[in-house]
Coordinates of C-alpha atoms in Angstrom, one line a residue:
Chain A
M1 CA -20.6 36.8 21.0
S2 CA -18.7 35.2 18.2
V3 CA -19.3 36.1 14.5
Q4 CA -21.1 33.4 12.6
L5 CA -18.7 32.5 9.8
A6 CA -20.1 31.5 6.4
M7 CA -18.3 28.2 6.4
P8 CA -19.7 24.7 6.2
K9 CA -20.0 23.1 9.6
S10 CA -17.8 20.2 8.5
W11 CA -14.9 22.6 7.8
R12 CA -12.1 22.6 10.3
I13 CA -12.0 26.2 11.3
D14 CA -8.6 26.2 13.1
T15 CA -7.0 25.3 9.7
K16 CA -8.5 28.4 8.0
P17 CA -7.7 30.5 6.1
H18 CA -6.8 27.7 3.9
K19 CA -3.4 27.1 2.2
F20 CA -4.4 27.6 -1.5
C21 CA -3.2 30.5 -3.6
P22 CA -5.4 33.6 -4.0
G23 CA -7.9 33.0 -6.8
C24 CA -7.5 29.2 -6.7
G25 CA -10.7 27.2 -7.3
H26 CA -10.0 24.5 -4.7
G27 CA -11.6 26.5 -1.9
L28 CA -14.9 26.8 -3.8
V29 CA -14.9 23.0 -4.6
L30 CA -14.2 22.2 -1.0
K31 CA -16.9 24.6 0.1
A32 CA -19.4 22.8 -2.1
L33 CA -18.2 19.4 -0.7
G34 CA -18.5 20.7 2.9
Q35 CA -22.0 21.9 2.3
A36 CA -23.0 18.6 0.8
I37 CA -21.5 16.7 3.7
D38 CA -23.4 19.0 6.1
E39 CA -26.7 18.6 4.3
L40 CA -26.4 14.8 4.2
G41 CA -25.2 14.6 7.8
I42 CA -22.3 12.3 7.0
Q43 CA -19.5 14.0 8.8
D44 CA -19.2 11.0 11.2
R45 CA -18.8 8.4 8.5
A46 CA -17.3 10.2 5.6
V47 CA -13.6 9.5 4.9
Y48 CA -11.8 12.1 2.8
G49 CA -8.8 11.1 0.8
C50 CA -6.7 13.7 -1.1
D51 CA -4.0 13.2 -3.6
I52 CA -0.6 14.7 -4.4
G53 CA -0.6 18.0 -6.1
C54 CA -2.4 21.1 -4.8
S55 CA -5.2 18.8 -3.5
L56 CA -2.8 17.6 -0.8
L57 CA -3.1 21.1 0.9
S58 CA -6.6 20.0 2.0
W59 CA -5.3 17.1 4.2
D60 CA -6.5 18.9 7.3
F61 CA -9.3 20.9 5.6
F62 CA -12.3 19.2 7.2
N63 CA -13.5 18.0 10.5
V64 CA -13.7 14.7 8.8
D65 CA -11.3 11.7 9.0
S66 CA -8.8 12.2 6.2
I67 CA -5.9 10.5 4.5
Q68 CA -3.5 12.2 2.2
T69 CA -2.1 9.5 -0.1
H70 CA 0.4 9.3 -3.0
H71 CA 0.2 10.8 -6.5
G72 CA -2.7 9.1 -8.3
R73 CA -3.3 6.6 -5.6
T74 CA -6.2 8.1 -3.8
T75 CA -8.7 6.1 -5.8
P76 CA -7.3 2.7 -4.8
V77 CA -6.9 3.8 -1.1
I78 CA -10.5 4.8 -0.9
T79 CA -11.5 1.7 -2.9
G80 CA -9.7 -0.6 -0.4
L81 CA -11.2 1.3 2.5
K82 CA -14.7 1.1 1.2
R83 CA -14.4 -2.6 0.3
A84 CA -13.2 -3.3 3.8
N85 CA -15.9 -1.2 5.5
P86 CA -18.9 -0.4 3.3
D87 CA -20.5 1.6 6.1
L88 CA -18.0 4.5 5.4
V89 CA -18.6 7.1 2.8
G90 CA -15.4 7.2 0.7
I91 CA -14.4 10.4 -1.0
A92 CA -11.4 10.5 -3.3
Y93 CA -10.3 14.1 -4.2
M94 CA -7.6 14.7 -6.8
G95 CA -6.4 16.9 -9.6
D96 CA -6.4 16.2 -13.4
G97 CA -2.8 15.0 -13.4
G98 CA -3.5 12.5 -10.5
G99 CA -6.7 11.2 -12.0
Y100 CA -6.1 11.3 -15.8
A101 CA -2.4 10.7 -16.0
I102 CA -0.5 8.9 -13.2
G103 CA -3.6 7.4 -11.7
S104 CA -5.6 6.8 -14.9
Q105 CA -5.4 3.0 -14.6
H106 CA -7.0 3.3 -11.1
L107 CA -9.7 5.6 -12.3
V108 CA -10.6 3.5 -15.3
N109 CA -10.6 0.2 -13.4
A110 CA -12.5 1.5 -10.4
A111 CA -15.1 2.9 -12.7
A112 CA -15.3 -0.3 -14.7
R113 CA -15.7 -2.3 -11.5
N114 CA -18.4 0.2 -10.5
E115 CA -16.6 0.7 -7.1
N116 CA -19.1 2.3 -4.7
I117 CA -17.0 5.4 -4.0
T118 CA -17.2 9.1 -4.9
V119 CA -14.4 10.6 -6.9
I120 CA -14.1 14.4 -7.2
L121 CA -11.5 15.5 -9.8
V122 CA -10.5 19.2 -10.1
N123 CA -9.5 20.2 -13.6
N124 CA -7.4 23.3 -13.9
T125 CA -5.8 22.3 -17.2
Q126 CA -2.2 21.9 -15.8
Y127 CA -0.1 20.6 -13.0
G128 CA -0.3 23.4 -10.4
M129 CA 1.9 22.2 -7.5
T130 CA 4.9 21.4 -9.7
G131 CA 4.8 24.8 -11.4
G132 CA 2.4 24.7 -14.4
Q133 CA 3.4 21.8 -16.7
M134 CA 1.1 20.4 -19.4
A135 CA -1.5 18.0 -18.2
P136 CA -3.9 15.7 -20.1
T137 CA -6.5 18.5 -19.8
T138 CA -4.3 21.3 -21.2
M139 CA -6.3 23.2 -23.9
P140 CA -5.1 23.2 -27.5
G141 CA -2.8 26.2 -27.9
Q142 CA -2.5 26.7 -24.1
K143 CA 1.0 27.7 -23.0
T144 CA 2.4 25.7 -20.0
E145 CA 6.0 25.2 -18.8
T146 CA 6.3 22.0 -20.9
S147 CA 4.3 23.4 -23.9
P148 CA 5.9 26.8 -24.0
Y149 CA 4.7 27.5 -27.5
G150 CA 1.2 26.2 -26.8
R151 CA -0.1 22.7 -26.8
D152 CA 0.0 21.2 -30.3
P153 CA -2.8 18.6 -30.5
Q154 CA -1.0 17.0 -33.5
K155 CA 1.9 16.2 -31.2
T156 CA 0.4 15.8 -27.8
G157 CA -3.3 15.1 -28.4
Y158 CA -6.5 16.8 -27.3
P159 CA -7.6 17.4 -23.7
T160 CA -8.9 14.3 -21.9
Q161 CA -12.6 14.1 -21.8
G162 CA -12.7 12.5 -18.3
P163 CA -16.4 12.3 -17.4
E164 CA -17.3 11.2 -20.9
M165 CA -14.8 8.4 -20.6
V166 CA -16.1 7.4 -17.2
A167 CA -19.7 7.6 -18.4
A168 CA -18.8 5.3 -21.3
I169 CA -17.3 2.5 -19.1
T170 CA -19.6 2.6 -16.2
R171 CA -22.8 0.7 -15.8
E172 CA -26.3 2.0 -15.1
G173 CA -26.2 3.2 -11.5
A174 CA -23.1 5.3 -11.9
Y175 CA -23.3 9.0 -11.5
V176 CA -21.2 11.2 -13.7
A177 CA -21.2 15.0 -14.0
R178 CA -19.0 18.0 -14.8
G179 CA -19.4 21.1 -12.7
T180 CA -17.6 24.4 -12.5
V181 CA -16.5 26.7 -9.8
A182 CA -18.3 29.4 -11.9
N183 CA -21.6 27.9 -10.7
P184 CA -21.1 26.8 -7.1
K185 CA -24.8 26.1 -6.4
Q186 CA -25.0 23.7 -9.3
L187 CA -21.6 22.2 -8.3
K188 CA -22.9 21.5 -4.8
G189 CA -25.9 19.8 -6.2
F190 CA -23.7 17.5 -8.4
I191 CA -21.4 16.6 -5.5
K192 CA -24.4 16.0 -3.2
K193 CA -25.9 13.7 -5.8
A194 CA -22.6 11.9 -6.2
L195 CA -22.5 11.3 -2.5
E196 CA -26.1 10.2 -2.3
N197 CA -25.5 7.8 -5.1
Q198 CA -22.7 6.1 -3.1
I199 CA -24.8 6.1 0.1
A200 CA -27.6 4.4 -1.9
G201 CA -25.1 1.8 -3.0
N202 CA -25.6 2.4 -6.7
G203 CA -22.0 2.5 -7.6
F204 CA -19.3 4.7 -9.0
S205 CA -19.9 8.4 -8.7
F206 CA -17.7 10.9 -10.5
V207 CA -17.7 14.7 -10.6
E208 CA -15.1 16.6 -12.6
V209 CA -14.9 20.3 -11.6
L210 CA -13.6 23.0 -14.0
S211 CA -11.4 25.2 -11.8
T212 CA -9.0 28.1 -11.8
C213 CA -5.2 28.5 -11.4
P214 CA -4.4 32.2 -11.9
T215 CA -0.9 31.6 -10.5
N216 CA 0.2 29.3 -13.3
W217 CA -2.2 30.7 -15.9
R218 CA -0.6 34.1 -15.1
T219 CA -4.1 35.7 -15.4
N220 CA -5.8 38.5 -13.6
A221 CA -9.2 38.0 -12.1
E222 CA -11.1 39.0 -15.2
E223 CA -9.0 36.8 -17.5
T224 CA -9.2 33.9 -15.0
W225 CA -13.0 33.9 -15.1
K226 CA -13.0 34.3 -18.8
F227 CA -10.8 31.3 -19.2
V228 CA -12.8 29.0 -16.9
E229 CA -16.2 30.2 -18.2
K230 CA -15.5 30.8 -21.9
E231 CA -12.4 28.9 -23.0
M232 CA -12.6 25.7 -20.9
T233 CA -16.2 25.1 -21.7
K234 CA -15.4 25.0 -25.4
Y235 CA -13.9 21.5 -24.7
F236 CA -15.4 20.6 -21.4
K237 CA -19.2 20.7 -21.4
V238 CA -20.8 21.4 -18.0
G239 CA -23.7 19.3 -16.8
E240 CA -24.8 15.8 -15.8
I241 CA -23.5 13.2 -18.1
K242 CA -24.9 10.1 -16.6
V243 CA -27.6 9.9 -14.1
P244 CA -28.7 6.6 -12.5
E245 CA -32.2 5.3 -13.2
P246 CA -34.8 6.4 -10.6
R247 CA -34.7 4.1 -7.6
H248 CA -38.1 2.7 -6.6
E249 CA -37.6 3.7 -3.0
E250 CA -37.8 7.3 -4.1
G251 CA -41.6 7.1 -4.5
K252 CA -42.1 6.5 -0.8
Chain B
M1 CA -21.2 -20.0 8.5
P2 CA -18.2 -21.8 10.1
E3 CA -16.0 -19.4 12.0
K4 CA -12.7 -21.3 11.8
P5 CA -11.2 -23.2 8.9
I6 CA -9.0 -25.4 11.1
K7 CA -10.0 -27.0 14.4
G8 CA -7.6 -29.1 16.4
E9 CA -4.4 -30.1 14.7
K10 CA -4.0 -32.0 11.5
R11 CA -1.2 -33.1 9.2
Y12 CA -1.4 -31.9 5.6
F13 CA 0.6 -32.3 2.4
M14 CA 0.1 -29.3 0.2
T15 CA 1.8 -26.5 -1.7
G16 CA 3.2 -23.4 0.1
N17 CA 0.8 -21.1 -1.6
E18 CA -2.1 -23.2 -0.3
V19 CA -0.5 -23.1 3.2
V20 CA -0.4 -19.3 3.1
A21 CA -4.1 -19.0 2.2
Y22 CA -5.0 -21.3 5.1
A23 CA -2.7 -19.4 7.5
A24 CA -4.2 -16.1 6.6
L25 CA -7.6 -17.5 7.4
A26 CA -6.4 -19.0 10.6
A27 CA -4.8 -15.6 11.5
G28 CA -8.2 -13.9 11.1
A29 CA -7.4 -11.9 8.0
D30 CA -10.5 -10.1 6.7
I31 CA -9.6 -9.2 3.1
M32 CA -7.0 -9.9 0.5
Y33 CA -6.2 -7.6 -2.4
G34 CA -4.1 -9.0 -5.2
Y35 CA -2.9 -9.0 -8.8
P36 CA -1.9 -12.1 -10.7
I37 CA 1.8 -12.9 -10.7
T38 CA 3.7 -16.1 -10.7
P39 CA 4.6 -17.7 -8.3
Q40 CA 2.1 -16.4 -5.8
N41 CA -1.1 -16.9 -7.8
E42 CA -2.4 -19.9 -5.9
I43 CA -2.5 -17.9 -2.7
M44 CA -5.3 -15.9 -4.4
H45 CA -6.8 -19.1 -5.9
Y46 CA -7.2 -20.8 -2.6
W47 CA -8.2 -17.6 -0.8
T48 CA -11.0 -16.9 -3.3
R49 CA -12.3 -20.4 -2.9
M50 CA -12.3 -20.4 0.9
A51 CA -12.9 -16.8 1.7
P52 CA -16.7 -16.5 1.1
K53 CA -17.3 -19.6 3.3
Y54 CA -15.9 -17.7 6.2
G55 CA -17.3 -14.2 5.4
K56 CA -14.0 -12.9 4.1
N57 CA -13.4 -10.7 1.0
F58 CA -11.2 -10.4 -2.0
L59 CA -10.5 -7.8 -4.6
Q60 CA -8.6 -8.4 -7.8
T61 CA -7.0 -5.0 -8.6
E62 CA -5.6 -3.5 -11.9
D63 CA -2.0 -3.8 -10.8
E64 CA 0.3 -4.1 -7.8
L65 CA 0.2 -0.4 -7.1
S66 CA -3.5 -0.7 -6.6
A67 CA -3.1 -4.0 -4.7
G68 CA -0.8 -2.3 -2.3
F69 CA -2.8 0.9 -1.9
T70 CA -6.1 -0.9 -1.5
T71 CA -4.4 -3.0 1.2
V72 CA -3.5 0.3 2.8
G73 CA -7.1 1.4 2.6
G74 CA -8.3 -1.9 4.2
V75 CA -6.0 -1.4 7.1
L76 CA -7.1 2.2 7.5
A77 CA -10.7 0.9 7.7
G78 CA -9.5 -1.3 10.6
R79 CA -9.5 -4.7 8.8
K80 CA -6.7 -7.3 8.7
S81 CA -5.7 -6.9 5.1
F82 CA -3.0 -8.5 3.0
T83 CA -1.7 -8.9 -0.4
A84 CA 0.8 -11.2 -2.1
T85 CA 3.3 -10.5 -4.9
A86 CA 6.6 -11.3 -6.5
G87 CA 9.4 -9.8 -8.7
P88 CA 8.2 -6.8 -10.7
G89 CA 5.0 -6.7 -8.6
N90 CA 7.2 -6.3 -5.5
T91 CA 8.8 -3.3 -7.3
L92 CA 5.5 -1.6 -7.8
M93 CA 4.5 -2.6 -4.2
Q94 CA 7.4 -0.5 -2.8
E95 CA 5.4 2.7 -3.3
P96 CA 2.4 1.7 -1.1
V97 CA 4.8 0.1 1.4
S98 CA 6.6 3.4 1.7
M99 CA 3.3 5.0 2.6
A100 CA 2.4 2.2 5.1
E101 CA 5.9 2.5 6.7
A102 CA 5.7 6.2 7.3
M103 CA 2.1 6.1 8.6
R104 CA 2.7 2.9 10.7
L105 CA 0.0 0.9 8.8
P106 CA 0.2 -2.8 9.5
I107 CA -0.2 -4.2 6.0
V108 CA 0.9 -7.8 5.5
V109 CA 2.6 -8.7 2.2
V110 CA 3.6 -12.2 1.1
V111 CA 6.5 -12.1 -1.4
Q112 CA 7.2 -15.3 -3.3
Q113 CA 10.6 -14.3 -4.8
R114 CA 11.5 -14.9 -8.4
G115 CA 14.6 -14.3 -10.4
G116 CA 14.7 -10.9 -12.1
P117 CA 14.2 -8.9 -14.2
S118 CA 10.5 -9.0 -15.2
T119 CA 9.6 -12.5 -16.3
A120 CA 13.1 -14.0 -15.9
T121 CA 12.5 -17.1 -13.8
V122 CA 9.7 -18.0 -11.3
I123 CA 11.3 -20.8 -9.3
Y124 CA 14.3 -20.4 -7.1
S125 CA 15.6 -17.0 -6.2
Q126 CA 16.6 -14.8 -3.2
Q127 CA 16.9 -11.7 -5.4
E128 CA 14.2 -9.7 -3.6
V129 CA 16.0 -9.3 -0.3
T130 CA 17.2 -5.8 -0.8
M131 CA 13.9 -4.5 -2.2
T132 CA 11.8 -6.2 0.5
T133 CA 14.0 -5.2 3.5
I134 CA 15.0 -1.6 2.5
G135 CA 13.2 -0.8 -0.8
G136 CA 11.1 2.3 -1.5
N137 CA 11.8 5.9 -0.8
G138 CA 12.0 5.6 2.9
E139 CA 14.3 4.0 5.5
G140 CA 13.0 0.4 5.4
F141 CA 11.1 0.4 8.7
R142 CA 9.5 -3.0 8.1
I143 CA 9.6 -6.5 9.5
V144 CA 10.7 -9.3 7.1
Y145 CA 10.4 -13.0 8.0
S146 CA 12.3 -15.3 5.6
T147 CA 10.7 -18.7 5.8
S148 CA 12.3 -22.0 4.9
S149 CA 9.6 -24.6 5.1
H150 CA 5.9 -25.1 4.8
Q151 CA 5.5 -25.3 8.5
E152 CA 7.2 -21.9 8.8
L153 CA 5.0 -20.5 6.0
F154 CA 2.0 -21.4 8.2
D155 CA 3.5 -20.4 11.6
Y156 CA 5.0 -17.1 10.3
T157 CA 2.0 -16.0 8.2
I158 CA -0.1 -16.2 11.4
K159 CA 2.7 -14.4 13.3
A160 CA 3.0 -11.7 10.6
F161 CA -0.5 -10.5 11.2
N162 CA 0.1 -10.4 15.0
T163 CA 3.5 -8.7 14.6
A164 CA 2.1 -6.1 12.1
W165 CA -0.9 -5.2 14.4
K166 CA 1.1 -5.3 17.6
Y167 CA 4.0 -3.1 16.4
R168 CA 2.2 -1.3 13.5
F169 CA 5.0 -1.7 10.9
P170 CA 4.4 -3.3 7.5
T171 CA 5.3 -7.0 7.8
F172 CA 6.5 -9.3 5.0
I173 CA 6.6 -13.0 4.6
L174 CA 9.6 -13.6 2.2
G175 CA 9.3 -17.0 0.5
D176 CA 10.2 -18.0 -3.0
G177 CA 8.9 -19.9 -6.0
Y178 CA 10.2 -23.2 -4.7
Q179 CA 8.4 -22.9 -1.4
A180 CA 5.3 -21.6 -3.2
K181 CA 4.9 -24.4 -5.6
M182 CA 6.5 -27.4 -3.8
R183 CA 4.3 -29.8 -1.8
E184 CA 5.5 -30.6 1.7
S185 CA 3.9 -31.9 4.8
L186 CA 3.1 -29.7 7.8
T187 CA 0.8 -29.5 10.8
M188 CA -1.9 -26.9 10.6
Y189 CA -3.7 -25.8 13.8
D190 CA -6.0 -23.2 15.2
P191 CA -3.6 -20.6 16.8
E192 CA -5.9 -19.8 19.6
E193 CA -6.1 -23.5 20.6
R194 CA -2.4 -23.4 20.9
G195 CA -2.5 -20.3 23.2
I196 CA -1.5 -17.9 20.5
S197 CA -3.9 -14.9 20.9
L198 CA -4.7 -12.9 17.8
V199 CA -3.9 -9.2 18.1
P200 CA -7.2 -7.4 17.2
A201 CA -7.3 -4.9 14.3
E202 CA -8.4 -1.3 15.0
P203 CA -9.7 1.4 12.7
Y204 CA -7.5 4.4 11.9
V205 CA -10.4 6.3 10.4
G206 CA -14.2 6.1 10.7
K207 CA -14.0 5.7 14.5
P208 CA -17.2 6.4 16.5
G209 CA -18.3 9.9 17.0
T210 CA -18.4 13.1 14.9
P211 CA -14.9 14.6 14.2
G212 CA -14.7 18.1 15.6
T213 CA -17.6 17.6 18.0
D214 CA -17.0 14.3 19.9
R215 CA -13.3 13.9 19.0
P216 CA -10.6 15.4 16.9
P217 CA -10.5 14.3 13.3
E218 CA -8.1 11.5 12.4
Q219 CA -5.9 13.0 9.7
Y220 CA -2.9 11.2 8.1
R221 CA -0.5 12.9 5.8
N222 CA 2.8 12.5 4.0
T223 CA 3.3 16.2 3.2
Y224 CA 5.5 18.3 5.4
N225 CA 6.4 22.0 5.1
V226 CA 9.8 22.1 6.7
E227 CA 12.8 19.9 7.1
E228 CA 12.4 19.7 10.9
E229 CA 8.9 18.1 10.5
I230 CA 10.0 15.2 8.4
Y231 CA 13.2 14.8 10.4
E232 CA 11.0 14.4 13.6
V233 CA 8.7 11.9 11.8
V234 CA 11.7 9.8 10.7
Q235 CA 13.5 10.0 14.0
N236 CA 10.3 8.8 15.8
L237 CA 10.0 5.9 13.3
A238 CA 13.7 5.0 13.9
R239 CA 13.4 5.2 17.6
D240 CA 10.3 3.0 17.7
F241 CA 11.7 0.5 15.2
N242 CA 15.0 0.2 17.1
A243 CA 13.1 -0.2 20.4
I244 CA 11.3 -3.3 19.1
A245 CA 14.2 -4.7 17.1
S246 CA 15.6 -7.1 19.7
E247 CA 12.0 -8.3 20.6
V248 CA 11.1 -9.0 17.0
A249 CA 14.4 -10.4 15.7
E250 CA 14.6 -14.2 15.3
Y251 CA 17.4 -16.5 14.3
E252 CA 18.5 -20.1 14.4
S253 CA 22.0 -21.3 15.0
L254 CA 24.1 -24.4 15.6
A255 CA 27.5 -24.1 17.2
A256 CA 27.8 -20.6 15.8
D257 CA 29.8 -19.6 19.0
R258 CA 32.4 -22.4 18.8
S259 CA 33.2 -23.2 15.2
E260 CA 36.0 -22.2 12.8
V261 CA 33.6 -21.7 9.9
V262 CA 30.0 -20.4 10.4
V263 CA 27.8 -20.7 7.4
V264 CA 25.2 -17.9 7.1
A265 CA 22.1 -18.4 5.0
H266 CA 18.4 -17.6 5.1
G267 CA 15.2 -19.0 3.7
V268 CA 15.1 -22.1 1.6
V269 CA 18.9 -22.0 1.2
S270 CA 19.4 -22.5 4.9
R271 CA 17.9 -26.0 4.6
A272 CA 20.8 -27.1 2.4
V273 CA 23.2 -25.3 4.8
K274 CA 21.8 -27.2 7.8
E275 CA 22.1 -30.5 6.1
A276 CA 25.7 -29.8 5.0
V277 CA 26.7 -28.5 8.5
N278 CA 25.1 -31.6 10.2
E279 CA 27.0 -34.0 7.9
L280 CA 30.3 -32.1 8.3
R281 CA 30.0 -32.0 12.1
E282 CA 29.4 -35.7 12.2
A283 CA 32.7 -36.0 10.3
G284 CA 34.3 -34.0 13.1
I285 CA 34.7 -30.7 11.1
S286 CA 34.5 -27.4 13.1
V287 CA 31.6 -25.8 11.4
G288 CA 28.3 -24.2 12.5
Y289 CA 25.5 -22.2 11.0
F290 CA 23.6 -19.0 11.6
R291 CA 20.3 -18.5 10.0
P292 CA 18.5 -15.1 10.3
V293 CA 14.8 -15.8 10.4
T294 CA 14.1 -12.0 10.4
L295 CA 16.1 -10.3 7.7
R296 CA 14.8 -7.0 9.1
P297 CA 15.5 -6.4 11.9
L298 CA 18.4 -8.8 12.1
A299 CA 19.4 -10.6 15.3
E300 CA 22.4 -8.3 15.4
K301 CA 23.8 -9.1 18.8
E302 CA 23.9 -12.9 18.2
L303 CA 25.2 -12.4 14.7
R304 CA 28.1 -10.2 15.9
E305 CA 29.0 -12.8 18.6
A306 CA 29.3 -15.5 15.9
A307 CA 31.2 -13.1 13.6
D308 CA 33.7 -12.4 16.4
K309 CA 34.3 -16.0 17.4
A310 CA 34.5 -17.7 14.0
R311 CA 37.5 -17.4 11.7
V312 CA 35.3 -17.4 8.6
L313 CA 31.7 -16.5 7.9
L314 CA 30.6 -18.2 4.7
L315 CA 27.7 -16.2 3.2
V316 CA 25.5 -18.5 1.0
E317 CA 22.6 -17.1 -1.0
S318 CA 20.7 -17.5 -4.2
A319 CA 21.5 -13.8 -5.1
H320 CA 24.6 -11.8 -5.8
G321 CA 25.2 -10.6 -2.2
Q322 CA 21.9 -9.1 -1.1
M323 CA 21.9 -11.0 2.2
A324 CA 25.6 -10.5 2.4
R325 CA 25.2 -6.7 2.5
L326 CA 22.9 -6.9 5.4
I327 CA 25.2 -9.3 7.3
K328 CA 28.4 -7.2 6.6
E329 CA 26.7 -4.1 7.8
A330 CA 25.4 -5.7 11.0
A331 CA 28.8 -7.4 11.6
Y332 CA 30.9 -4.4 10.7
G333 CA 34.2 -4.5 12.6
C334 CA 33.9 -8.1 13.7
K335 CA 36.9 -10.4 13.3
A336 CA 35.7 -13.1 11.0
E337 CA 36.7 -13.1 7.3
M338 CA 33.6 -12.9 5.1
I339 CA 33.7 -15.3 2.1
P340 CA 30.9 -15.2 -0.4
F341 CA 29.1 -18.2 -2.1
F342 CA 26.6 -16.5 -4.4
K343 CA 24.5 -18.3 -7.0
P344 CA 22.0 -15.7 -8.1
G345 CA 18.7 -17.2 -9.1
M346 CA 20.0 -20.8 -8.7
G347 CA 19.4 -23.6 -6.3
I348 CA 22.1 -24.5 -3.9
T349 CA 22.6 -28.1 -2.7
A350 CA 24.0 -29.4 0.6
E351 CA 26.9 -31.0 -1.4
E352 CA 28.0 -27.7 -2.8
V353 CA 27.9 -26.0 0.6
A354 CA 29.9 -28.9 2.2
A355 CA 32.5 -28.8 -0.6
R356 CA 33.0 -25.1 -0.2
V357 CA 33.4 -25.4 3.6
K358 CA 36.0 -28.2 3.1
S359 CA 37.9 -26.1 0.6
I360 CA 38.0 -23.2 3.0
L361 CA 39.4 -25.4 5.8
G362 CA 41.9 -26.8 3.3

């Protein structure tokens, strides 16, 4: 009699335990995504694309067809895939560097074109894989390897407000939300809605997730949670930012 | 909705870019992704006019990085996908091509070469040979057809889709601004009526069945933990590429095995070379030509034979030695002296080639 593991059905069990650092938020985001895939029953037609950076460690995370692409290029790969075969459910998974820096032109233009894909962007305020450099999302005053005296907004600007930007440039029909690993149940709901929105053919669906990086933050468990719950939320407001108008099919 | 754009055979007089759009349709291409750049724009112009009539698609992307990576996505979804670019766009295209190369994704890329850098010129150039054959952070496992006429643009664009999907390596049509913009006559045809069967596309992801239950998941990556892993990947690519090289390699030659001077040229420049060689031979001069049709892989065996029998190989190109590097590498150790005739970014006439051959022969 095997033990029933508390893992989503769509997880690939032989690649667990996963490859992320202890305390990393990716596992929680991918659990929420796995649950959403299970609940929607789309394991057979979802295609999961992950970026370069820590997200690449998830290339074999799911029992879902997957493509690990280049840095910042997951959005166009999933866009091209979805355009070529609209029956697939395209999921582009990336970090804040991939989405808001090197791949920002892809994010902006895919959003502006209202590409019918789902983008999940994990925001941990710095570049994790390369050793903790400043990212577009680094908090004012936050110390990183390339802002060792703290980010000075006068010199390097304020954190990118990604979902707010995406909400501003997308049309009605788009879904935009910011979740947090501190509230996994809410996060799963956001991701599920973002996938449902794509399946309904409404258009671009975007979820940013506030996440943790104790390795590069050099924080203990208590400080890690305090940073994600108290500090990050000073700049990054959690909640749904753009919700499509009700679809008339829903009344049936 | 009509299935085929061309039925039977018919003569046409049109620009090279228009020819490419027709050829892609004839080859059964499903979707083009592209970003505007001269001199390839009209490929998109004609494709976007014709595509909806045949149930085909187009996406104009935000740049060539995106054009290349969306083409990669189209191929992963199992559709015949292509893009077209030139110059600085080809530079950006190298990143997606590197991914396609390592994952064996049969993207088709049409490059209409222009003189570099950036805007520079958009007419006559062979300055994208190095980048197209071995660019990117990889080993250059791609197939490159260098066309010289509108008939070849048609024939080899159709062939490129078949080659790509048969061998699963990124495949290029390497033209230039002159071929792209010039009008010329050619015969267009339905390939299947000519007995050319079209290799079907197959999905890499999104295959039938639930991954983990009915089948293992399809998972493609470019991340490796240890040196041995990437070594094995590259060794396998090299083995497969080398195994198909002689089957894929194409060339044209005239008296290359029995002439004192053999002129080597590719693409549109080879037309001037052929004309010069024919005239010189009529005058009784011992000269032949060797024209690689595929720049990667090269027809190495035949090239080496020519390079061993001739006294001189005259290397003629509209670049500063980009083809010459490929030829010298392939013909390393052969007896012929290699003499350059480089006019980077400039047109080369038959008269110039003939004069150079005569001066070599004294």
